[in-house]
Coordinates of C-alpha atoms in Angstrom, one line a residue:
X1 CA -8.0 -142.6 9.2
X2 CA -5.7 -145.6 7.8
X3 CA -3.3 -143.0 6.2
X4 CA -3.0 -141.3 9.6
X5 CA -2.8 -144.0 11.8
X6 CA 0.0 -146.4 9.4
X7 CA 2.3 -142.8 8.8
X8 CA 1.8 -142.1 12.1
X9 CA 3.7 -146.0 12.7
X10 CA 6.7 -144.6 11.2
X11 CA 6.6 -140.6 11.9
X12 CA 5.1 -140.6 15.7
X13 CA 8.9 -142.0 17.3
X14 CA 10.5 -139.3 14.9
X15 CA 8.2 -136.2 16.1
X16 CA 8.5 -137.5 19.2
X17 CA 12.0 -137.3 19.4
X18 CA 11.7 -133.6 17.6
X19 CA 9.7 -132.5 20.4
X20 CA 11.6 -134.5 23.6
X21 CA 15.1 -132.3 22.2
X22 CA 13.7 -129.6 21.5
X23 CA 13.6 -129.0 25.6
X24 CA 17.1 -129.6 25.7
X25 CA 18.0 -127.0 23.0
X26 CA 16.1 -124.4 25.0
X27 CA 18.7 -124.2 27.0
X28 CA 21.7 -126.3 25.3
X29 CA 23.1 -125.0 21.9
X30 CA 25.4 -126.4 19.4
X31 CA 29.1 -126.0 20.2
X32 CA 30.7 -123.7 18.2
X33 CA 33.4 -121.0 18.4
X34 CA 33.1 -117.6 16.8
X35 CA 35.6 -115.0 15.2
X36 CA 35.4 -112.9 18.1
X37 CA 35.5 -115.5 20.5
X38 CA 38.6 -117.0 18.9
X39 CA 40.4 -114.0 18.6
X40 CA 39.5 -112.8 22.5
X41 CA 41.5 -116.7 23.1
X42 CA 44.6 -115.4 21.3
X43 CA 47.9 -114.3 23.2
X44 CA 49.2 -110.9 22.8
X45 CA 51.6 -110.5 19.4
X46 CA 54.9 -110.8 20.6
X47 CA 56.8 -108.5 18.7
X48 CA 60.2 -109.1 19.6
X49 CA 60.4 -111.2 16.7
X50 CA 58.3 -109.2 13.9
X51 CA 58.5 -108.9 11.1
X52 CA 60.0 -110.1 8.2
X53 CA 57.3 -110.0 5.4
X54 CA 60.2 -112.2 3.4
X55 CA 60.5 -111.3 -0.5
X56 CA 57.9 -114.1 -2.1
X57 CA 54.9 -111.8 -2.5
X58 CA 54.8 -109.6 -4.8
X59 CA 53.6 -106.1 -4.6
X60 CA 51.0 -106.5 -7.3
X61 CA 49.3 -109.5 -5.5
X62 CA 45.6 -108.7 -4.7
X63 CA 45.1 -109.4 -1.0
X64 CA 41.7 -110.2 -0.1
X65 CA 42.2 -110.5 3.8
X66 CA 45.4 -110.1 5.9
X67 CA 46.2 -110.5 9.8
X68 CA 49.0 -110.4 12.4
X69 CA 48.4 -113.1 15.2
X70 CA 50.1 -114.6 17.6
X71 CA 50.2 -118.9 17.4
X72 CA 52.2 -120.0 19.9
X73 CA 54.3 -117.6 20.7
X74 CA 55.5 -116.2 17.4
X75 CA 53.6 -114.1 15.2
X76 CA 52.1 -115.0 12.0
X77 CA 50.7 -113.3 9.0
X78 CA 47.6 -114.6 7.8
X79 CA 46.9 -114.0 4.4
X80 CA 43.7 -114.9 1.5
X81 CA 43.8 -114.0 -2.2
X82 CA 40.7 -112.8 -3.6
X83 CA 40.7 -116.7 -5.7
X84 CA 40.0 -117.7 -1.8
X85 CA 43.8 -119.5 -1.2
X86 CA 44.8 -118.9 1.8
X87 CA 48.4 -119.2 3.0
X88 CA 49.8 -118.5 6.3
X89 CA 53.9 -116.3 7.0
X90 CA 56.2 -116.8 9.8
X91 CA 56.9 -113.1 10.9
X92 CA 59.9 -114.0 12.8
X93 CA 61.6 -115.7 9.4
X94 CA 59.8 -114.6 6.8
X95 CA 59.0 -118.3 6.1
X96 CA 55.9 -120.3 4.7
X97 CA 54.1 -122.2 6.8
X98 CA 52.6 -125.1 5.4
X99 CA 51.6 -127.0 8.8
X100 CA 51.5 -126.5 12.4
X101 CA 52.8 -129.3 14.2
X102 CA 50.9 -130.7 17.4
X103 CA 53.7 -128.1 19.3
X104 CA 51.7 -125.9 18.6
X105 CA 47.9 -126.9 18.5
X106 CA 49.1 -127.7 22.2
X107 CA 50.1 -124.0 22.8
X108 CA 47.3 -122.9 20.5
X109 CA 44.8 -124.9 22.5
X110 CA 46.1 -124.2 26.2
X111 CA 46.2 -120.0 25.6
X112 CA 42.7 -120.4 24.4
X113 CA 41.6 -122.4 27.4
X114 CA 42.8 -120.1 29.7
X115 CA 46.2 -122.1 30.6
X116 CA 44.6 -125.5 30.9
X117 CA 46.8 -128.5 30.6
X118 CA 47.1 -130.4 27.5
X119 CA 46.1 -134.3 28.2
X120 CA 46.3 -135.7 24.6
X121 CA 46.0 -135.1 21.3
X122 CA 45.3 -136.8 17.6
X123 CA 44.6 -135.5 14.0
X124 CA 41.2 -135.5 12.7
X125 CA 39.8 -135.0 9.5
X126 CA 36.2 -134.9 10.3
X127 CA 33.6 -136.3 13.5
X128 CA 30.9 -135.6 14.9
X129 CA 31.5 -131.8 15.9
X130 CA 33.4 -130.8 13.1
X131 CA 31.5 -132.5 10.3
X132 CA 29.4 -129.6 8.4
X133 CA 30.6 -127.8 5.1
X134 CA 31.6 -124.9 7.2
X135 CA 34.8 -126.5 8.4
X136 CA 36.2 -127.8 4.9
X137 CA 38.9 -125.0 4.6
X138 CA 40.7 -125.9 8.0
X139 CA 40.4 -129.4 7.7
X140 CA 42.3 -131.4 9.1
X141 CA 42.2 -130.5 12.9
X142 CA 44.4 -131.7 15.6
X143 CA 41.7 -132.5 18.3
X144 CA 43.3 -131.7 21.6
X145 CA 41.7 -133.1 24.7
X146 CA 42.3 -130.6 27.7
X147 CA 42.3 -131.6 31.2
X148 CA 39.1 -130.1 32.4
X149 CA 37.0 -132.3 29.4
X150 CA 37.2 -129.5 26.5
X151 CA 38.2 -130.9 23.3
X152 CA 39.9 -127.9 21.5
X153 CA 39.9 -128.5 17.4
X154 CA 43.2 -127.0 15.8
X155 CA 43.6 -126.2 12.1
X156 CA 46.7 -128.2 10.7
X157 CA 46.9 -125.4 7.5
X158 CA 46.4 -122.6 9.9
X159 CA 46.9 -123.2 13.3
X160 CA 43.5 -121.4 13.8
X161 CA 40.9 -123.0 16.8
X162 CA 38.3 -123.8 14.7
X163 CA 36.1 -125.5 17.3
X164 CA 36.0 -126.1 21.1
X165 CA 33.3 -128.3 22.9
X166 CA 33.0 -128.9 27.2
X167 CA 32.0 -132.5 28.3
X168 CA 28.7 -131.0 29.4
X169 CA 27.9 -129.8 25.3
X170 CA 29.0 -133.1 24.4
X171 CA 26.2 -135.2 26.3
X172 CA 23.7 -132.9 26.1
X173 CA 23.9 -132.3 22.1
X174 CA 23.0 -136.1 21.6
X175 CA 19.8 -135.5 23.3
X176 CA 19.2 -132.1 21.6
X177 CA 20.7 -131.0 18.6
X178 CA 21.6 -134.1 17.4
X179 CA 18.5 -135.5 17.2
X180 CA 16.8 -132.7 16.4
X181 CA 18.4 -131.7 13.2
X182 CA 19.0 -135.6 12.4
X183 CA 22.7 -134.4 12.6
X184 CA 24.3 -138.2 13.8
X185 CA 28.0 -137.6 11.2
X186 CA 27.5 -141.0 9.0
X187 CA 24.1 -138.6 8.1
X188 CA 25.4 -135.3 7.9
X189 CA 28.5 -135.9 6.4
X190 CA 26.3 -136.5 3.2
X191 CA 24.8 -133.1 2.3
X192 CA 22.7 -133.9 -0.3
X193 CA 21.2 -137.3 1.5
X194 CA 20.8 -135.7 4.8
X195 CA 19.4 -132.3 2.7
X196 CA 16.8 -134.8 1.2
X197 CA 16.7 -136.7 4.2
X198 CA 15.3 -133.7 6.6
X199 CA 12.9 -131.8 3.9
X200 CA 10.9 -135.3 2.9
X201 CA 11.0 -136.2 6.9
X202 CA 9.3 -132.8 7.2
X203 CA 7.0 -132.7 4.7
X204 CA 6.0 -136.6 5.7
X205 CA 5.3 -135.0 9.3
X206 CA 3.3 -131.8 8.0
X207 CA 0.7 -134.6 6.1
X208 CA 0.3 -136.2 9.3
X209 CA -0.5 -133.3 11.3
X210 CA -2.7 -132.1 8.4
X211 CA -4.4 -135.2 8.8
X212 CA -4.7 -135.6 12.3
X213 CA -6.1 -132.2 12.7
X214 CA -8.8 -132.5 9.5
X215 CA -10.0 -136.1 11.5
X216 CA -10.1 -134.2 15.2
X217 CA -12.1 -131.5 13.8
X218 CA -14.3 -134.2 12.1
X219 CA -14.8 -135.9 14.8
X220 CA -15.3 -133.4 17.3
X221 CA -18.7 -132.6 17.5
X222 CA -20.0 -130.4 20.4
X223 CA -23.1 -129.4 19.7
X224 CA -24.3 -133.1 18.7
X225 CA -23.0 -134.8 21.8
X226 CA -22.0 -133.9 25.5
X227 CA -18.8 -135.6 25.3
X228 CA -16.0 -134.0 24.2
X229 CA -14.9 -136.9 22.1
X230 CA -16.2 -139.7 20.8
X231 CA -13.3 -141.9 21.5
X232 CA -12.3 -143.8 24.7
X233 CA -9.4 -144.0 27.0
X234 CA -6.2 -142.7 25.7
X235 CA -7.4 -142.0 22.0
X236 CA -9.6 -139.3 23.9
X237 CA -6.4 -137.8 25.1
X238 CA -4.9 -137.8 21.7
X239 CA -8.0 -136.7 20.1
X240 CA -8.2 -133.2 23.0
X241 CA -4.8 -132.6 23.0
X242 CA -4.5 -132.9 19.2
X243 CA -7.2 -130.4 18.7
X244 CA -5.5 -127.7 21.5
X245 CA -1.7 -128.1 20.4
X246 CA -2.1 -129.3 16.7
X247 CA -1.6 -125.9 15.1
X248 CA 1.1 -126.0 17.2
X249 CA 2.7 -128.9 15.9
X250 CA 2.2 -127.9 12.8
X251 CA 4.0 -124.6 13.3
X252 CA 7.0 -125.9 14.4
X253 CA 7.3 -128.6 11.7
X254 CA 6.4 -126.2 8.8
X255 CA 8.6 -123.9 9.8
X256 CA 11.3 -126.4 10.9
X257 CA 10.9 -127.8 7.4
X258 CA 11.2 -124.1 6.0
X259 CA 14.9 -124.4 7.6
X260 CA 16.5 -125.9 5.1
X261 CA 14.8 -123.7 2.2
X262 CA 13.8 -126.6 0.4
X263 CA 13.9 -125.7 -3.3
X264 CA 15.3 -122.3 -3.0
X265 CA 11.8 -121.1 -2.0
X266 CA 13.7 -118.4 0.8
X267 CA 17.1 -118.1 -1.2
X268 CA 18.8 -114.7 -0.7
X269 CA 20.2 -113.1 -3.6
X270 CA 24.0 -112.1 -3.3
X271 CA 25.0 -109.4 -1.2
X272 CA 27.4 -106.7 -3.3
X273 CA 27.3 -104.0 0.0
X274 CA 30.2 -105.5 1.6
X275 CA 32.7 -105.4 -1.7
X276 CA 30.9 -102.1 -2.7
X277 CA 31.8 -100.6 0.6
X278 CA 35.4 -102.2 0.9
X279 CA 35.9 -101.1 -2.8
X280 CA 38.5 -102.8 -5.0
X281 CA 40.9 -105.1 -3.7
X282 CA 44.5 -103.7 -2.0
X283 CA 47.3 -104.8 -3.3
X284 CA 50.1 -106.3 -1.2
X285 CA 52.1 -103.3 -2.0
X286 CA 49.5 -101.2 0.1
X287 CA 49.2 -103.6 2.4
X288 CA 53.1 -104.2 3.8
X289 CA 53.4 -101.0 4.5
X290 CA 49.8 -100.7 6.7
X291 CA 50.8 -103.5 8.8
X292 CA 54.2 -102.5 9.3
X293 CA 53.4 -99.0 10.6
X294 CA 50.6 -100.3 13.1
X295 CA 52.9 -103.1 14.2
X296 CA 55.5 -99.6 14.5
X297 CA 54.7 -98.9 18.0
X298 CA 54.1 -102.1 19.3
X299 CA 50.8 -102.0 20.8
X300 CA 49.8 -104.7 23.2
X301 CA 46.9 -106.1 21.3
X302 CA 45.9 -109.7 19.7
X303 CA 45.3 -108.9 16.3
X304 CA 46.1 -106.3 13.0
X305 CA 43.7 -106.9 10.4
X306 CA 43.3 -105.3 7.3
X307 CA 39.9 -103.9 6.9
X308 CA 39.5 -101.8 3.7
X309 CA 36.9 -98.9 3.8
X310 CA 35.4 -97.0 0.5
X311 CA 38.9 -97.6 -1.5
X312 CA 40.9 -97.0 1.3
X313 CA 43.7 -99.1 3.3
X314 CA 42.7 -99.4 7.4
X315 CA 43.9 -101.2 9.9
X316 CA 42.3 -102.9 12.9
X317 CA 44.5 -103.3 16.2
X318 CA 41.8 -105.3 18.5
X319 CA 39.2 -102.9 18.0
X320 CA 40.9 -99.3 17.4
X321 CA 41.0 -98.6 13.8
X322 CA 44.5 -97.0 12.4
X323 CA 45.1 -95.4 8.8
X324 CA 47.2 -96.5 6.7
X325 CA 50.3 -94.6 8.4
X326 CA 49.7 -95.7 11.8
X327 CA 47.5 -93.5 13.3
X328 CA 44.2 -93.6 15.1
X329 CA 41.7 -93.2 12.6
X330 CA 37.9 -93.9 14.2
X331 CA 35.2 -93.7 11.6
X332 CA 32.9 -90.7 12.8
X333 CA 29.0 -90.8 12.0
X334 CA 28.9 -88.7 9.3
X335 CA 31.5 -91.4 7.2
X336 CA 29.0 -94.0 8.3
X337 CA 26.1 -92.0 7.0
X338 CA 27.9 -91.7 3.5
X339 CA 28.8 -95.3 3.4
X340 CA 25.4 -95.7 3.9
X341 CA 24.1 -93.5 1.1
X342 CA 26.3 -95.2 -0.7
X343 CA 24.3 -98.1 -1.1
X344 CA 21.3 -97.1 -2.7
X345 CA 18.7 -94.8 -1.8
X346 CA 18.1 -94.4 2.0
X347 CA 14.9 -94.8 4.1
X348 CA 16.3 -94.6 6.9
X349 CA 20.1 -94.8 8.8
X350 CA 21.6 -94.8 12.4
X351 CA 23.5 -96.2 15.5
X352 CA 21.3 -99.1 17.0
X353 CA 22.4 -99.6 20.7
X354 CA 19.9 -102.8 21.3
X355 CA 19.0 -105.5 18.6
X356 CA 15.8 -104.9 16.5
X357 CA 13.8 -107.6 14.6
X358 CA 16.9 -108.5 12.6
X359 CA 19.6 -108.0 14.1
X360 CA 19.7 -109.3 17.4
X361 CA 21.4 -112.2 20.0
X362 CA 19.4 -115.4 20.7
X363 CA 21.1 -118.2 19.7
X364 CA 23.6 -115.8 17.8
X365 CA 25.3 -112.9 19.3
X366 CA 24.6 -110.0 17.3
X367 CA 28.0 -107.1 17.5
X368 CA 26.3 -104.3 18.8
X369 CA 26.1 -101.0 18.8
X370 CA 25.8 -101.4 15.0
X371 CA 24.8 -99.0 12.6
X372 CA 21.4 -99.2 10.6
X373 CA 20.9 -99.0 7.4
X374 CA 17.5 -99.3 6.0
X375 CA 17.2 -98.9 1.7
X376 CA 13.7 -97.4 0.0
X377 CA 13.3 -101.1 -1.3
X378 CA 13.0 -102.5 2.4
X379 CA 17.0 -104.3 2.3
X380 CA 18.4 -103.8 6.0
X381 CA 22.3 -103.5 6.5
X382 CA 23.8 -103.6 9.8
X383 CA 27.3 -101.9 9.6
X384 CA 30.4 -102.6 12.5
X385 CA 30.8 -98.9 13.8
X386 CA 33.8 -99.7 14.6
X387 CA 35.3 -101.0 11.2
X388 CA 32.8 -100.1 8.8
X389 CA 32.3 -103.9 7.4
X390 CA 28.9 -105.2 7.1
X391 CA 27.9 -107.2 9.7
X392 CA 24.3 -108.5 8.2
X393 CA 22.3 -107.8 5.3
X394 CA 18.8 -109.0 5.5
X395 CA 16.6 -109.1 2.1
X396 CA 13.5 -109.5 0.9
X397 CA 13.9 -113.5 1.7
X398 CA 15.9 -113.4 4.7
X399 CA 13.1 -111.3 6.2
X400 CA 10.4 -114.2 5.4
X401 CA 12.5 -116.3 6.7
X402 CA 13.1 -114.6 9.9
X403 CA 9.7 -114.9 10.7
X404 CA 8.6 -117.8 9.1
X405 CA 11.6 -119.9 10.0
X406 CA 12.9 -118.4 13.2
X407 CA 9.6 -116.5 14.2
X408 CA 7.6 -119.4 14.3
X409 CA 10.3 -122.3 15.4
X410 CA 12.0 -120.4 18.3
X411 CA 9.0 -117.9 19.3
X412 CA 12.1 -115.3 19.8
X413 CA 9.0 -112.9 19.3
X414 CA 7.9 -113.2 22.4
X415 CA 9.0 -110.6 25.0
X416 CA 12.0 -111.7 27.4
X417 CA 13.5 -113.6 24.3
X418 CA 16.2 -116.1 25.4
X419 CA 15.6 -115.4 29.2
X420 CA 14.0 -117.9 31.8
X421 CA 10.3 -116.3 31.1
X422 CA 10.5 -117.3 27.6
X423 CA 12.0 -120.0 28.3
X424 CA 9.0 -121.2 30.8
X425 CA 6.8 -120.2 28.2
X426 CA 8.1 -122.2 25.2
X427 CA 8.4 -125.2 27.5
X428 CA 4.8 -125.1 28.5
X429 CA 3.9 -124.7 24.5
X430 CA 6.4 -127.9 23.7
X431 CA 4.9 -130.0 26.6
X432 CA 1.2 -129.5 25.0
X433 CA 2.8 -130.0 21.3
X434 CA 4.7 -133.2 22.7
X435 CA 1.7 -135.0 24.9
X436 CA -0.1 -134.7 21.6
X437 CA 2.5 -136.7 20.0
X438 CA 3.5 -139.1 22.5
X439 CA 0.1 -140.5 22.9
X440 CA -0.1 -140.8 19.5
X441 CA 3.0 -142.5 19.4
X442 CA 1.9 -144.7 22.2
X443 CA -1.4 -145.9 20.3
X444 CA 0.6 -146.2 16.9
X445 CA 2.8 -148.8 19.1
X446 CA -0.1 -150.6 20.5
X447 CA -2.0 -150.6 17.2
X448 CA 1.8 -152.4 15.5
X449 CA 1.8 -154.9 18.8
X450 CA -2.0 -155.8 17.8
X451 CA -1.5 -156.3 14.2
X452 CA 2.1 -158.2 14.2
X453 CA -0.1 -160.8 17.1
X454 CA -3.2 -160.7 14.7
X455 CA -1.9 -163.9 12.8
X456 CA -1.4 -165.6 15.5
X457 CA -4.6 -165.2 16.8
X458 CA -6.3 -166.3 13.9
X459 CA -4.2 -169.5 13.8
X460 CA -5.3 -170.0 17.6
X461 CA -8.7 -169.4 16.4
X462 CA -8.9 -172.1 13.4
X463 CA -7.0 -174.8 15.6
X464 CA -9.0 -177.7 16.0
X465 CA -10.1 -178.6 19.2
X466 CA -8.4 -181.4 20.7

């Protein structure tokens, strides 16, 4: 009882604040731009001045990813080495590009916003919306505030958007993500103290549930007593809603703690499919040649990119896929089905027009159709039908963590998932989950009030009288 009640001191204002975001992140999500949202903000490649390729790279050089874009106006080749280096080629030149001035993060930023004006602008390294890992290769940005509120987040080294966020995203993050994943940037920016931070936080929180459900139970005796608790006043509210929501609460903060794989318990192994499928490398010497014969007839698109398929050079103009001479080339189901067998022996294989279990949108957007591929040994890999890359590759791991991570933390099992029924459902499950925590946050504050005052009243007590 003295465990629970002096952890709960310290926990109960955390939880509660777990629970009072988690509202907000039903229908609030993180900022964040994706590949497919970036390149849908692109102009079309201008290619009145393409290309000169220049004469630096040699025809040896193993080319891990390549793509013709337009940045402001001119097109660019984008290009990374298998060693991860990245470098970006001036097609109208043939020059290196080692920055992109804030010329052109205002361009940049104002084709992806549709046109909107540019208000100001300053250079970034890190803050609170770009500050995870997952940034570190385009850092710094040039953060350029638009005039309808959006703050666009520009690449110096590549002149890629790398992050956009509204006003509205802004406000509403500090009252839902932010607390919710203790993500304030003096925290984050520490991976391994924040790392720590969360997982003890979490475990600290599933002792005190633990505990508060084993002294409910205790205490709840039914059959010995008509009342439904043997408390009074507001500790009978905590004691009946503690009972009703606690497995509840206990869900959520398992599974939330199961989030950050603490220890390596729901680690995936390393996924060979999408090399095995791409096969070895092309050299630049293949590659030239592929981009200059789909760049040939000037189509009106956004984007070439290489996408290599079973050993062989492809080219990817938006979403129509070319060979490597130029010419349409869209991968038919039987190639999918031997890429598939390809991977290992085959349970079971086929075009998925919805999401399943695994592959599906939610907080994410899953690319679909997609093509299924499920091995004898249970590994699931979701294939682009368009490009042949592999989309998703769920294991052994990743499918415990599905369900014991984003199964029981989101309830995305429910039917409806992500629509206003679920929505109205999980609210009604989080509003049990948080009145059992806010009274007990409420009695943890009255019980720190009474014993901070208790020395005084003593000394009031033992004060002669006059």
């Amino acid at each position: 009882m003295l465990t629970h009640r002096y952890v709960g001191l310290v926990m109960a204002p955390l939880m509660l604040a777990w629970c009072l975001s988690g509202f907000v992140m039903l229908f609030v999500q993180w900022p964040e731009v994706s590949e497919a949202e970036r390149a849908a903000g692109l102009a079309p490649i201008d290619w009145s001045r393409c290309c000169d390729f220049g004469r630096e790279l040699p025809d040896a050089l193993p080319v891990e990813s390549a793509a013709i874009e337009g940045v402001a106006g001119r097109p660019v080749l984008r290009l990374t080495l298998p060693d991860g280096s990245q470098g970006a080629l001036d097609l109208g030149d043939g020059e290196g590009i080692r920055i992109f001035g804030p010329d052109v993060a205002a361009l940049v930023a104002s084709t992806h916003t549709g046109g909107e004006k540019v208000v100001n602008m300053v250079a970034v390294e890190r803050d609170q919306w770009t500050v995870t890992g997952y940034y570190n290769d385009q850092r710094p940005f040039w953060r350029v505030r638009m005039g309808d509120g959006r703050h666009v987040y520009v690449s110096l080294a590549s002149g890629e958007v790398a992050q956009a966020t509204t006003s509205g995203e802004r406000l509403w993050n500090w009252f839902g993500a932010i607390p919710h994943w203790l993500y304030p940037a003096i925290l984050r920016q520490d991976v391994k103290l924040w790392t720590q931070v969360v997982i003890w936080t979490s475990l600290v929180g599933t002792f005190l549930t633990l505990a508060g459900l084993w002294l409910g139970i205790v205490a709840w005796r039914p059959w010995g007593d008509r009342r439904l608790s043997p408390y009074k006043g507001l500790m009978t509210w905590h004691h009946l809603t503690g009972l009703a929501a606690g497995i509840l609460t206990l869900t959520w903060v398992v599974s939330g703690l199961l989030s950050m794989n603490p220890w390596g318990l729901l680690e995936s192994g390393g996924d060979p499919a999408g090399q095995r499928l791409r096969g070895a490398a092309p050299t630049w010497g293949q590659v030239r040649p592929a981009l200059t014969a789909a760049a040939a007839g000037k189509p009106k698109v956004k984007q070439l990119r290489l996408v290599p398929f079973q050993g062989r050079v492809y080219v990817m103009a938006d979403r129509a896929r070319l060979d490597a001479a130029g010419r349409p080339a869209p991968l038919s189901a039987a190639e999918l089905a031997r890429a598939g067998a390809s991977l290992g022996p085959i349970e079971s294989q086929g075009l998925i027009a919805q999401g399943d279990a695994y592959h599906f949108s939610h907080h994410e957007r899953a690319v679909l159709p997609a093509w299924r591929v499920v091995r004898a040994d249970g590994v699931r890999h979701y294939l682009d039908p368009a490009s042949g890359e592999v989309l998703e590759t769920v294991d052994a791991p990743g499918r415990t963590y599905r369900w014991l991570h984003l199964g029981l933390h989101r309830f995305d099992f429910l039917p409806g998932a992500g629509g206003a029924g679920w929505a109205l459902a999980v609210a009604l499950l989080l509003a049990a989950a948080t009145a059992t925590v806010f009274t007990g946050a409420w009695l943890a504050w009255r019980r720190l009030k009474h014993d901070l005052a208790a020395p005084f009243r003593k000394r009031r007590r033992e004060r002669p009288a006059p």
